[in-house]
Short mmCIF file of C-alpha atoms in Angstrom, two decimals:
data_model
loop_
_atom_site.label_atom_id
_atom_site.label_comp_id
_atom_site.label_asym_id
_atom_site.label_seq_id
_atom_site.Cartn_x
_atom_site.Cartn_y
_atom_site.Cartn_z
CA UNK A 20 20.91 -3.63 8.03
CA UNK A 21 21.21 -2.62 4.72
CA UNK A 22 18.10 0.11 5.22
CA UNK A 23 20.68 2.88 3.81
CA UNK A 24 21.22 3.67 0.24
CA UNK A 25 22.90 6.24 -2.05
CA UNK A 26 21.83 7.35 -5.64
CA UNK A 27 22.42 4.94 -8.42
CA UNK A 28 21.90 2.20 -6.71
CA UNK A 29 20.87 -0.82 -8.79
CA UNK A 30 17.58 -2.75 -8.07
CA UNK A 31 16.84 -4.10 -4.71
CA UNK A 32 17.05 -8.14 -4.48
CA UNK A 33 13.79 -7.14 -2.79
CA UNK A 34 11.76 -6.31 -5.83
CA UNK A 35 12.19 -10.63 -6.95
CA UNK A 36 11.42 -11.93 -3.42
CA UNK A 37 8.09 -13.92 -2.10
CA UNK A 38 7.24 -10.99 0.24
CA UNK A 39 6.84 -8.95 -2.70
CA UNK A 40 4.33 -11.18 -4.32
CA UNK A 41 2.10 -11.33 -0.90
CA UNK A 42 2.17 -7.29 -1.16
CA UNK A 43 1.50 -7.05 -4.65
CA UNK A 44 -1.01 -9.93 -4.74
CA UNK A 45 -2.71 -7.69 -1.18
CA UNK A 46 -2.84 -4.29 -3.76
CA UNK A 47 -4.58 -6.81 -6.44
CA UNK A 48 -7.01 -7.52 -4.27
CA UNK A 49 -8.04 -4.02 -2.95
CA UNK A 50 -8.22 -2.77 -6.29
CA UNK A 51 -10.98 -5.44 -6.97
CA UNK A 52 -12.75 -4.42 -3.54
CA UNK A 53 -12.77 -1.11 -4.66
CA UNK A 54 -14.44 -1.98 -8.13
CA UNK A 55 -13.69 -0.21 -12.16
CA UNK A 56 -15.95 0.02 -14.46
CA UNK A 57 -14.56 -2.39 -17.11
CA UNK A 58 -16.34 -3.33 -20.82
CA UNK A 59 -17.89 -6.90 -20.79
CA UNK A 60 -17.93 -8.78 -23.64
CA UNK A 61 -21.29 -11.42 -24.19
CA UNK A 62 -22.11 -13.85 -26.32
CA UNK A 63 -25.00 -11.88 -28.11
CA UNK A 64 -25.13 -8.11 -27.68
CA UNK A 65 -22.88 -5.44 -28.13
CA UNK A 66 -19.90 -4.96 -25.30
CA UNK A 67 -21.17 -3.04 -22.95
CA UNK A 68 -19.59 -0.92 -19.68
CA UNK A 69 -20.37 -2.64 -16.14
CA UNK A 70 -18.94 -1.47 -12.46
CA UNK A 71 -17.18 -4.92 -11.43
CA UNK A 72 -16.69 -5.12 -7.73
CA UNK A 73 -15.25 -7.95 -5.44
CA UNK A 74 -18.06 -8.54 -2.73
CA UNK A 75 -17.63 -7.85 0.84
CA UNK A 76 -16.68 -11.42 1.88
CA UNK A 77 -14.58 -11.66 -1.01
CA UNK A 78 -16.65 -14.95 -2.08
CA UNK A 79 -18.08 -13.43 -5.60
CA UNK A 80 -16.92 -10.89 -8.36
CA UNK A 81 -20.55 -8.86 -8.70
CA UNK A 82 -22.01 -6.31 -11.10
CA UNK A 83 -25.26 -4.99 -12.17
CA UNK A 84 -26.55 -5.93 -16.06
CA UNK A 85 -28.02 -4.22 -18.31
CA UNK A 86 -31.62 -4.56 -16.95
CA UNK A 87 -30.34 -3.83 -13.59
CA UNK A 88 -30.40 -7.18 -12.30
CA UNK A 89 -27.70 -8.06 -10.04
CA UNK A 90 -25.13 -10.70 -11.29
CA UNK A 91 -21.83 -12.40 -9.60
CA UNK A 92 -19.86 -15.21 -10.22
CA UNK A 93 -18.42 -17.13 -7.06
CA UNK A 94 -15.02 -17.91 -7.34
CA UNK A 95 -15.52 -21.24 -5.81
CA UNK A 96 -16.87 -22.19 -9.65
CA UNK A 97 -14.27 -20.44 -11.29
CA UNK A 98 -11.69 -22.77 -12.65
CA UNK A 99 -9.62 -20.40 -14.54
CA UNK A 100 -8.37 -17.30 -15.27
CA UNK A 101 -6.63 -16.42 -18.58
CA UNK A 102 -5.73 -13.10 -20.52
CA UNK A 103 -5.71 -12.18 -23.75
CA UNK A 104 -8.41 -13.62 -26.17
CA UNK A 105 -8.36 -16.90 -25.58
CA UNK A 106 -12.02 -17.56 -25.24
CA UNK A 107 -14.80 -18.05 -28.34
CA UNK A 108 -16.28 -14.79 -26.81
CA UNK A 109 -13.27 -12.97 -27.80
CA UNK A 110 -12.13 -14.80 -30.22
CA UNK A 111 -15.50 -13.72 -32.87
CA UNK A 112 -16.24 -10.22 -31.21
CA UNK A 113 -12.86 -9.38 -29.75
CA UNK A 114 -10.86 -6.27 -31.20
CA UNK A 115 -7.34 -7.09 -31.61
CA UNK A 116 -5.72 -3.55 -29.95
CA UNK A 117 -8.06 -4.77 -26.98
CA UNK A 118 -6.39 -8.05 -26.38
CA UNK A 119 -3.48 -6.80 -24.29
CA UNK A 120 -6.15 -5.28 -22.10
CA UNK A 121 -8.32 -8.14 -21.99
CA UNK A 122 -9.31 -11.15 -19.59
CA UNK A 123 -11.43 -13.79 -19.10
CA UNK A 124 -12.91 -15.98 -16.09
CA UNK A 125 -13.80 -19.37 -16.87
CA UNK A 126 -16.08 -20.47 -14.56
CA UNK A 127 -19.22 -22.95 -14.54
CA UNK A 128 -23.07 -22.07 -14.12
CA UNK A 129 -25.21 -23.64 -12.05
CA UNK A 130 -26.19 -26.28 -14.74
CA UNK A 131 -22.50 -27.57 -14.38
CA UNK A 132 -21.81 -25.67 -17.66
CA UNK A 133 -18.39 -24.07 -18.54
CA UNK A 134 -19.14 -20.12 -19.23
CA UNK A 135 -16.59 -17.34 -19.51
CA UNK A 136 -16.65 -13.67 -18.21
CA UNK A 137 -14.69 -11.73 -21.02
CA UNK A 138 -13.87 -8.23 -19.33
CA UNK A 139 -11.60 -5.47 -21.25
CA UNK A 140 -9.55 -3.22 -18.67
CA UNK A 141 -9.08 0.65 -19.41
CA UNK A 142 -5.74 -0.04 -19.87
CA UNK A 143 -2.43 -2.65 -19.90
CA UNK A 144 -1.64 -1.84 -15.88
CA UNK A 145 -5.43 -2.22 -14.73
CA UNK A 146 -5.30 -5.56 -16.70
CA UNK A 147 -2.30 -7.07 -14.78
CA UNK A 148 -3.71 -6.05 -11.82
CA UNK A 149 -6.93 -7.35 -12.22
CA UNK A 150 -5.70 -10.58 -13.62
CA UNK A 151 -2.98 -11.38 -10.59
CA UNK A 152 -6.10 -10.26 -7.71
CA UNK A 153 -8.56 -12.58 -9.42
CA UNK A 154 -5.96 -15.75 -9.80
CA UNK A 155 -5.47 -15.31 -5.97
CA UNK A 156 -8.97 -14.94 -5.20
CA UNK A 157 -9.66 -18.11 -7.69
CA UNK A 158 -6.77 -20.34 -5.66
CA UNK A 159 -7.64 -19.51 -2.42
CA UNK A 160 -11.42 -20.07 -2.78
CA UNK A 161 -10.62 -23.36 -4.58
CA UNK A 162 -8.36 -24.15 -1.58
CA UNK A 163 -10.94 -24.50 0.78
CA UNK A 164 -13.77 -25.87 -1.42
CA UNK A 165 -11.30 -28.59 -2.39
CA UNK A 166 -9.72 -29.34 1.03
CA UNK A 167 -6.07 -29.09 0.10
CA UNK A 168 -3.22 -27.58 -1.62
CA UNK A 169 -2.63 -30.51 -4.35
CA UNK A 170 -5.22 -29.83 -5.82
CA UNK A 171 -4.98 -26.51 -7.23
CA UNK A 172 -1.21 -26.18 -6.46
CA UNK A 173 -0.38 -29.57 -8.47
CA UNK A 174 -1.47 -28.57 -11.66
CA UNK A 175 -0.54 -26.57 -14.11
CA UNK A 176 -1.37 -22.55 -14.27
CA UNK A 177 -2.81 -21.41 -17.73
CA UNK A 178 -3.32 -18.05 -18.55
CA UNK A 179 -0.19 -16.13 -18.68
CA UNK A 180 3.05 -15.94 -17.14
CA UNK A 181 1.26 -14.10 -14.50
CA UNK A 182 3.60 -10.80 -14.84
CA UNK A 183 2.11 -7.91 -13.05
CA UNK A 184 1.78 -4.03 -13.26
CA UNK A 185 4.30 -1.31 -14.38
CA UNK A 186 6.95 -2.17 -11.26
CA UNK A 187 7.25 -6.14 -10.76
CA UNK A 188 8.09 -9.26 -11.90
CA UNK A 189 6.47 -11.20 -9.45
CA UNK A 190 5.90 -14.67 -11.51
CA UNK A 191 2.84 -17.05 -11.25
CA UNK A 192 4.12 -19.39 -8.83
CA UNK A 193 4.60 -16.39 -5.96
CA UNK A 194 1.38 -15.71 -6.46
CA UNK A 195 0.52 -18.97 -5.65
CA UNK A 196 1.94 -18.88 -2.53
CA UNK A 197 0.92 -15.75 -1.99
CA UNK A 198 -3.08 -17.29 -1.73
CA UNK A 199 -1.77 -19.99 -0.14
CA UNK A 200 -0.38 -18.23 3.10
CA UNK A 201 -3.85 -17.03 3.50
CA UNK A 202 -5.22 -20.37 5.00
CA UNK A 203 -4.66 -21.62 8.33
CA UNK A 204 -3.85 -25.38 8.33
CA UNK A 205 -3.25 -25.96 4.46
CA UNK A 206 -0.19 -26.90 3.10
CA UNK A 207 1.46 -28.05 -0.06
CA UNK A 208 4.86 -30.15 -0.47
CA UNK A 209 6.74 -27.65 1.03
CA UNK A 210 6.70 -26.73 4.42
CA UNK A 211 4.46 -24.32 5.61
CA UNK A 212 4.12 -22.01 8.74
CA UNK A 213 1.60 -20.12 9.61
CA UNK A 214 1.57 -17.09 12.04
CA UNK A 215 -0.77 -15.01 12.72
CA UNK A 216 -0.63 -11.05 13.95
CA UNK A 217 -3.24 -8.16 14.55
CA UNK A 218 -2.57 -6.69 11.12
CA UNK A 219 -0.92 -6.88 7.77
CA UNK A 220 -0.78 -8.81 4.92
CA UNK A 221 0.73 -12.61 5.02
CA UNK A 222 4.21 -12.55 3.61
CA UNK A 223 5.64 -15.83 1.61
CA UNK A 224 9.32 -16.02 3.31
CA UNK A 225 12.75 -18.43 2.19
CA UNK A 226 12.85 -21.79 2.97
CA UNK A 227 9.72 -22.53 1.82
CA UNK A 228 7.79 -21.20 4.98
CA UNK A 229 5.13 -18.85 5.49
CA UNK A 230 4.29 -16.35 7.72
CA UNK A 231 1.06 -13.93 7.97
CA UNK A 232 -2.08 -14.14 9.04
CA UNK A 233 -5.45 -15.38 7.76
CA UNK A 234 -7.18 -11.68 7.91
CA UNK A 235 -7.68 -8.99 5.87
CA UNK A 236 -7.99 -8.15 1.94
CA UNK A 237 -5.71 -11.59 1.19
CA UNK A 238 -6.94 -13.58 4.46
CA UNK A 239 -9.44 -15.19 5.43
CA UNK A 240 -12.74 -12.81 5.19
CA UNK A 241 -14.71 -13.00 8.69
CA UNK A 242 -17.90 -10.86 7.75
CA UNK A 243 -17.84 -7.83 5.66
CA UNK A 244 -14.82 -6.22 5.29
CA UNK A 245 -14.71 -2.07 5.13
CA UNK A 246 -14.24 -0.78 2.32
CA UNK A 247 -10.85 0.33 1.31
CA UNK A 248 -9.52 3.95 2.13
CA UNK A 249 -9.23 5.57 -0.92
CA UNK A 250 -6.26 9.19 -1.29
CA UNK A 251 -7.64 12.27 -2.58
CA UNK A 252 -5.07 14.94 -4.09
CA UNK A 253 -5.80 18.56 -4.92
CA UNK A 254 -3.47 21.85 -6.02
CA UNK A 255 -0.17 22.22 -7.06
CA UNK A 256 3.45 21.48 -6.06
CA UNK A 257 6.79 22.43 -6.78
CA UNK A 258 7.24 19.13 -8.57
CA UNK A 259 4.39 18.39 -10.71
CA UNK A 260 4.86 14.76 -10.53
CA UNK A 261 2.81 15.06 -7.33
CA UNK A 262 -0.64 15.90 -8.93
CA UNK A 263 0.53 14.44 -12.63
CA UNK A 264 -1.37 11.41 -12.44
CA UNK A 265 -4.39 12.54 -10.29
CA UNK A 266 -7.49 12.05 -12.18
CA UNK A 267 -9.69 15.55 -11.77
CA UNK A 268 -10.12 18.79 -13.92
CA UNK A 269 -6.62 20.17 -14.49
CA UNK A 270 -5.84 23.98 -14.49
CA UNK A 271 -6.59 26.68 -17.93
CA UNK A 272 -4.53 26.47 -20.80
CA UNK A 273 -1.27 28.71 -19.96
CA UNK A 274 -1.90 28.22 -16.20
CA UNK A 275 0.38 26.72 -13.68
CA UNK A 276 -0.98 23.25 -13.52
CA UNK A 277 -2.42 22.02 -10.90
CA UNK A 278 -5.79 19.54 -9.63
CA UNK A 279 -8.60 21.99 -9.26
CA UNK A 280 -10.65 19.64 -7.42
CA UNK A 281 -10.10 16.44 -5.46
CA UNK A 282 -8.61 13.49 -7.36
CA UNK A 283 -7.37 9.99 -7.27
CA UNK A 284 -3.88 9.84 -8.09
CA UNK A 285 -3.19 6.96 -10.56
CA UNK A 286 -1.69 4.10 -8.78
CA UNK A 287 -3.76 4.39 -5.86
CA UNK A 288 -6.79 2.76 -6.83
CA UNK A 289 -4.82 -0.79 -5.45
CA UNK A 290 -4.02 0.36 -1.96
CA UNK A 291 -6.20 0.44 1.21
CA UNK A 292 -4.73 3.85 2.72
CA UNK A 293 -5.32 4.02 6.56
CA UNK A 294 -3.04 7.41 7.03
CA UNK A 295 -1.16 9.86 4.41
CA UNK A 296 1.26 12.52 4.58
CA UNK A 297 2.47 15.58 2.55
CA UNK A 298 5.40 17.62 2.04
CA UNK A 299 6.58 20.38 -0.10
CA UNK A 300 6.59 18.02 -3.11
CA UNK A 301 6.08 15.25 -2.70
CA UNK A 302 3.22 12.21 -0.30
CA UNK A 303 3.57 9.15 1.39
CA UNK A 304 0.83 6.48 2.20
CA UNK A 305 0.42 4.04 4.94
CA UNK A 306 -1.54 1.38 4.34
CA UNK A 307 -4.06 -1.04 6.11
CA UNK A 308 -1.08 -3.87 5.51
CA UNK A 309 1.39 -1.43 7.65
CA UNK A 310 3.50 -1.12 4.09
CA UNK A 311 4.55 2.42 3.03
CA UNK A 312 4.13 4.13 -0.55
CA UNK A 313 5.76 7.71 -1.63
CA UNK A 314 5.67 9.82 -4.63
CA UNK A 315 6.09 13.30 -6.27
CA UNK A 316 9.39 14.69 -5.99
CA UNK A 317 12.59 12.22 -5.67
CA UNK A 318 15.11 14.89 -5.57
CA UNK A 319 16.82 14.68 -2.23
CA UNK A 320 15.84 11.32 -1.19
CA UNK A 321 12.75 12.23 0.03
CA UNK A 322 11.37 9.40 -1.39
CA UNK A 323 12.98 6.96 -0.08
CA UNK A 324 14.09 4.71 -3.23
CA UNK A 325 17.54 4.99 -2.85
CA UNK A 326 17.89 7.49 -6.01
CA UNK A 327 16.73 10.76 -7.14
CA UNK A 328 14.26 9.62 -9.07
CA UNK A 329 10.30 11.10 -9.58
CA UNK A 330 7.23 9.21 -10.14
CA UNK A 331 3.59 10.70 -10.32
CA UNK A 332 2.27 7.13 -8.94
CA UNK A 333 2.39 5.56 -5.46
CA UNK A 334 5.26 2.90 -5.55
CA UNK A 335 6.39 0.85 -2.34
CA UNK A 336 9.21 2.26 -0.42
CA UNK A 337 11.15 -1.70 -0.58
CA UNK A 338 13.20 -0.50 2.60
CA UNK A 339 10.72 -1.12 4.97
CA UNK A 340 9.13 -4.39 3.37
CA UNK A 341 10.59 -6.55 6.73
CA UNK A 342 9.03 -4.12 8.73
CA UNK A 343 5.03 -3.01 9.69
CA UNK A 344 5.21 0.94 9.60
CA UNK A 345 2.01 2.57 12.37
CA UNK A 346 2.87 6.10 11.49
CA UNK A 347 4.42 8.25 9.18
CA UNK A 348 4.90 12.08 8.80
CA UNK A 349 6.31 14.31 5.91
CA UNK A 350 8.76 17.33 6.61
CA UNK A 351 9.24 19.70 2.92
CA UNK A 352 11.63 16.84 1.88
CA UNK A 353 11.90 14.23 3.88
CA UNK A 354 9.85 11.49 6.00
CA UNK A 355 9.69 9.75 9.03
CA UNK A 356 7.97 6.48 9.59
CA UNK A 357 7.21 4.49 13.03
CA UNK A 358 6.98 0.74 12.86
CA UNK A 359 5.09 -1.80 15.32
CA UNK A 360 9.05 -2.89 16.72
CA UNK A 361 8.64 0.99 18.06
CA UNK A 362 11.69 2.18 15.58
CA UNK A 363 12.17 5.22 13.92
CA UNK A 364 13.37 5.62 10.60
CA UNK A 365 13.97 8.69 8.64
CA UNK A 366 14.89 9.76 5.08
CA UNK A 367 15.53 12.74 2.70
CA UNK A 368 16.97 15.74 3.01
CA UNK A 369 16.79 18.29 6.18
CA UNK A 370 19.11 20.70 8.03
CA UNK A 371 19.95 21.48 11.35
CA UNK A 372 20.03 17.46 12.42
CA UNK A 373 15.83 17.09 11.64
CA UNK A 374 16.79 13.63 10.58
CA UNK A 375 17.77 12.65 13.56
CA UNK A 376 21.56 11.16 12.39
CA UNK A 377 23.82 13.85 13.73
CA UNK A 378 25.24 16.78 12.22
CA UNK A 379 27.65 15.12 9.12
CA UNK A 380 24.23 13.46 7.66
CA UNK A 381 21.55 16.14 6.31
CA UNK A 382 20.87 13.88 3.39
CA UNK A 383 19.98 10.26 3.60
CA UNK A 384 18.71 8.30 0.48
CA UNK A 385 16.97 5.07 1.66
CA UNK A 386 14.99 4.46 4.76
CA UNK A 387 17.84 4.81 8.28
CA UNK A 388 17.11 3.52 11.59
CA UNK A 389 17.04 6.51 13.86
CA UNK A 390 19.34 4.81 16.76
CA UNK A 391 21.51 7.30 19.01
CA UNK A 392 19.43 8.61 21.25
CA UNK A 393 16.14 6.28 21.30
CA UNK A 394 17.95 3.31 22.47
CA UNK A 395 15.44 1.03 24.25
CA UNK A 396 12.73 3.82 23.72
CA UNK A 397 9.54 2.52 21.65
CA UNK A 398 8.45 5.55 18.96
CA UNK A 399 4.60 6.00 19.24
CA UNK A 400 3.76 8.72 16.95
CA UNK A 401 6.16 11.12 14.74
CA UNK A 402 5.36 14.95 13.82
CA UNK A 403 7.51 16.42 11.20
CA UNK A 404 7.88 20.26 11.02
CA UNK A 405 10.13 22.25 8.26
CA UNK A 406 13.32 22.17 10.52
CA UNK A 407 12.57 19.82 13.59
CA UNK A 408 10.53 16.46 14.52
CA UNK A 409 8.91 15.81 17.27
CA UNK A 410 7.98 12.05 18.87
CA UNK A 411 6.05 10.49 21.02
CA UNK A 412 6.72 7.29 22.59
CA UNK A 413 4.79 3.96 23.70
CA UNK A 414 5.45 5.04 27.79
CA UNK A 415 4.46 8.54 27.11
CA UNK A 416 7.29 10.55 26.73
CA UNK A 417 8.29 12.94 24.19
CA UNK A 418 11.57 13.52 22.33
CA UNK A 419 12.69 16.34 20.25
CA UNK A 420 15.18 17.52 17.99
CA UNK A 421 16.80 19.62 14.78
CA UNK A 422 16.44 23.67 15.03
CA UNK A 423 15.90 25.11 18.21
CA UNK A 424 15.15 28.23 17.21
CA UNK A 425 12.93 30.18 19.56
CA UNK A 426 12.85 27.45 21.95
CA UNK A 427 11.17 25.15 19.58
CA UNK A 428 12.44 21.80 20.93
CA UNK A 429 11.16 22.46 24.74
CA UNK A 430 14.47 21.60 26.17
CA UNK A 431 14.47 25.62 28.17
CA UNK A 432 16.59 27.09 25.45
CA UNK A 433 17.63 28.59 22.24
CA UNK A 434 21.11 27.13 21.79
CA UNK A 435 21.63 26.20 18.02
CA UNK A 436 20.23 22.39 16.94
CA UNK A 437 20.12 19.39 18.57
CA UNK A 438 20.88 16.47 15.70
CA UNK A 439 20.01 13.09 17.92
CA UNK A 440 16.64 12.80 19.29
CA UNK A 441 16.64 14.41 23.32
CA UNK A 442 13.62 13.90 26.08
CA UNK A 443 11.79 16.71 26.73
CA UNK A 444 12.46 16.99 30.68
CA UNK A 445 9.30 19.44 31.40
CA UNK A 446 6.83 16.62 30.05
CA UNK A 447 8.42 13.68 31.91
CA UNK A 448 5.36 12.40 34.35
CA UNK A 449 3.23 12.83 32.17
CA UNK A 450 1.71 10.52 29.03
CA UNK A 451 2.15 12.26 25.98
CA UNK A 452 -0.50 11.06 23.54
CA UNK A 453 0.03 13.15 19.96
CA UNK A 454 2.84 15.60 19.09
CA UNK A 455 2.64 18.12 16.78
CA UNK A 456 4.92 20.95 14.60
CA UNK A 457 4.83 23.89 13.40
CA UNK A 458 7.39 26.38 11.76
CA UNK A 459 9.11 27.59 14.60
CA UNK A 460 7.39 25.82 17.65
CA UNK A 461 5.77 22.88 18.75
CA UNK A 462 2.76 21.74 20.76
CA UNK A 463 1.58 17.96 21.84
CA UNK A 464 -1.30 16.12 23.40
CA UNK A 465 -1.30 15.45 26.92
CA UNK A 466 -2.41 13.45 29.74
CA UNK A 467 -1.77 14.12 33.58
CA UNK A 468 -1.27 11.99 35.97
CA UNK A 469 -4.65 10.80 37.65
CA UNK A 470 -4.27 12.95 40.70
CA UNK A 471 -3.88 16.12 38.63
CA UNK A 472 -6.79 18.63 38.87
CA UNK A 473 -6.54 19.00 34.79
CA UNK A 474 -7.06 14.99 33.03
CA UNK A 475 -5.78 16.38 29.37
CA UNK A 476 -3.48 19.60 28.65
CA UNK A 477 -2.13 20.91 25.30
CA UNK A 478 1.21 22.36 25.85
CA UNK A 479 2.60 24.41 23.68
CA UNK A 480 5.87 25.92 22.95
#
């Protein structure tokens, strides 16, 4: 399946493809949901520092002036989107070590007049991101004001090759598609599915066809949309590639460093995080979308890249781009994630079988299907302790395995570790709902059966 990697490995095939665009084009768009303050450049007046924020129903790109007064530009009068200084704006006032951070909008007014919103980013990354969110926002709106594809998608993109932040090389034209698998019943030359699902972002697939679904931060908006989930980070780790990027008061001179107070890490301002997870060194996100995003410590696999490598931003975890991940959990280093198919897959480095492979396979680089043992069984929920995991599943029961220590696993013994996932026997009637671990024992959740005098128990163990 190809979901198994060692270190070394070159880049994934992945990192060029159409579903990448749709993801990366999704991130571009939360980041404008969630607003920057960014310096806008005007025609008279000096540049000045304005919170830009995409509105609710994604319609308009708002901010407050000077004065106070609330201004917005829809995107269904924006006609372009270019970087650089390309604009007469820029071109007399602009500053020439701003121009790789710069953009502009080129939109017209309500006179029918052509007017430009000249915006300089904090820096190169926040440009690129900015620049690919508003391009989508700018096709798809002029999609459905125009009433086809052909329109926008027939001529010819200005502005840029369209390459994006520190990680991809996702070009203009999979952008393009990437707006364009956000409307039901449009289509260009090519030919075009549409498919729709509860969650996650539409993903541009080969052969010219599309599959997603027309909600969310790149679909269709239906009301207001919540606002994104935003990660906080705080402390210290053994790698400090964990907290190196979170933006908050760092430690005293001479001190071990660490985030005194609760930061953002860099890199997250583009994703919608619905759950997060932490280990010894090192965090993984789940997003709105269902994709996954690690960082901190790479040593061991634990993050799931297929080398050994650290980062001190969120990057996607590619292995599980075909897949919507529901839950995810974080042992000291390594991770387990659940995905809507009900599979399990695991990564990193634990003893005593935690990963859930056997005993020959304590280390495993890239995200691995969990198989043996949860045949036909449907994962639910995953708990992650320093030497065992615990799971729930979608009929209720729970499985177990790694170090059995002290009777940690349930199973009515001590005997060594179990390395492939087991059913816990003593729960079986009743619905497990959440597990949990702890160092050396476990507890979970549960529901009896209606004709038990107790509706919910918490077993522990």
């Amino acid at each position: 399946m190809g979901l198994s990697g060692e270190p070394g490995r070159g880049a994934s095939p992945l990192r060029e493809s159409a579903g990448l665009g749709s993801i990366v084009a999704g991130e571009a768009v939360t980041a404008l949901r969630k607003g920057a303050p960014l310096m806008k450049h005007c025609r008279v007046g000096k540049p000045h520092m304005c919170v830009f924020k995409l509105s609710g129903d994604e319609k308009e790109l708002g901010w407050n002036s000077r004065g106070g007064k609330r201004r917005a530009v829809l995107f269904t009068t924006v006609h372009d989107v270019v970087q650089g200084h390309q604009t007469a704006v820029f071109r007399k006032y602009g500053l020439k070590h701003e121009e790789p951070k710069s953009l502009s909008l080129i939109y017209r007014d309500s006179s029918n007049k052509e007017r430009s919103l000249d915006l300089v980013c904090q820096d190169v990354d926040q440009q690129q991101l900015w620049f690919s969110g508003l391009k989508v926002l700018m096709w798809r709106w002029n999609l459905l004001a125009r009433g086809g594809a052909q329109s926008v998608f027939g001529k010819p993109v200005d502005g840029g090759d369209g390459s994006l932040s520190h990680r991809s090389s996702v070009d203009v034209e999979t952008l393009k598609k990437a707006a364009l698998c956000t409307l039901p019943h449009v289509s260009n030359n090519t030919s075009t599915h549409i498919s729709s699902s509860n969650h996650g972002v539409a993903q541009v697939m080969g052969g010219g066809q599309v599959q997603g679904l027309a909600t969310g931060a790149l679909g269709l908006p239906v009301g207001e949309a919540p606002m994104p989930g935003d990660v906080f980070l705080c402390g210290t780790s053994s790698d400090l590639s964990l907290v190196q990027g979170a933006m908050s008061d760092q430690g005293a001179p001479g001190a071990p460093r660490g985030v005194l107070k609760p930061g953002i890490p860099r890199g997250s301002e583009r994703l919608d995080v619905a759950l997060l997870a932490a280990g010894e060194a090192h965090a993984v996100a789940l997003t709105q979308t269902g994709q996954v995003y690690s960082w901190g410590a790479g040593a061991q696999g634990r993050l799931g890249f297929g080398t050994g490598n650290s980062t001190s931003y969120p990057e996607l975890v590619e292995g599980l781009m075909s897949h919507r991940a529901t839950h995810v959990a974080c042992g000291p280093a390594y991770t387990a994630v659940v995905v809507t198919s009900g599979m399990l897959f695991t990564w990193g480095t634990a003893q005593h079988g935690a990963l859930g492979h056997g005993p020959e396979r304590d280390t495993v680089w890239s995200p691995t299907w969990v198989r043996r043992g949860l045949d036909g069984v449907r994962a639910a929920r995953v708990a992650c302790g320093p030497r065992h995991v615990c799971l729930s599943t979608v009929d209720g029961s729970l499985y177990t395995w790694g170090d059995n220590t002290f009777g940690a696993l349930g199973h009515g013994d001590e005997q060594g570790a179990v390395t492939r996932p087991r059913v816990v026997a003593a729960l079986q009637g009743k619905t497990v709902l959440w597990p949990a671990c702890g160092s050396w024992h476990s507890a979970a959740v549960v529901r009896e059966a209606e004709d038990s005098p107790q509706a919910e128990a918490e077993p522990t163990w």
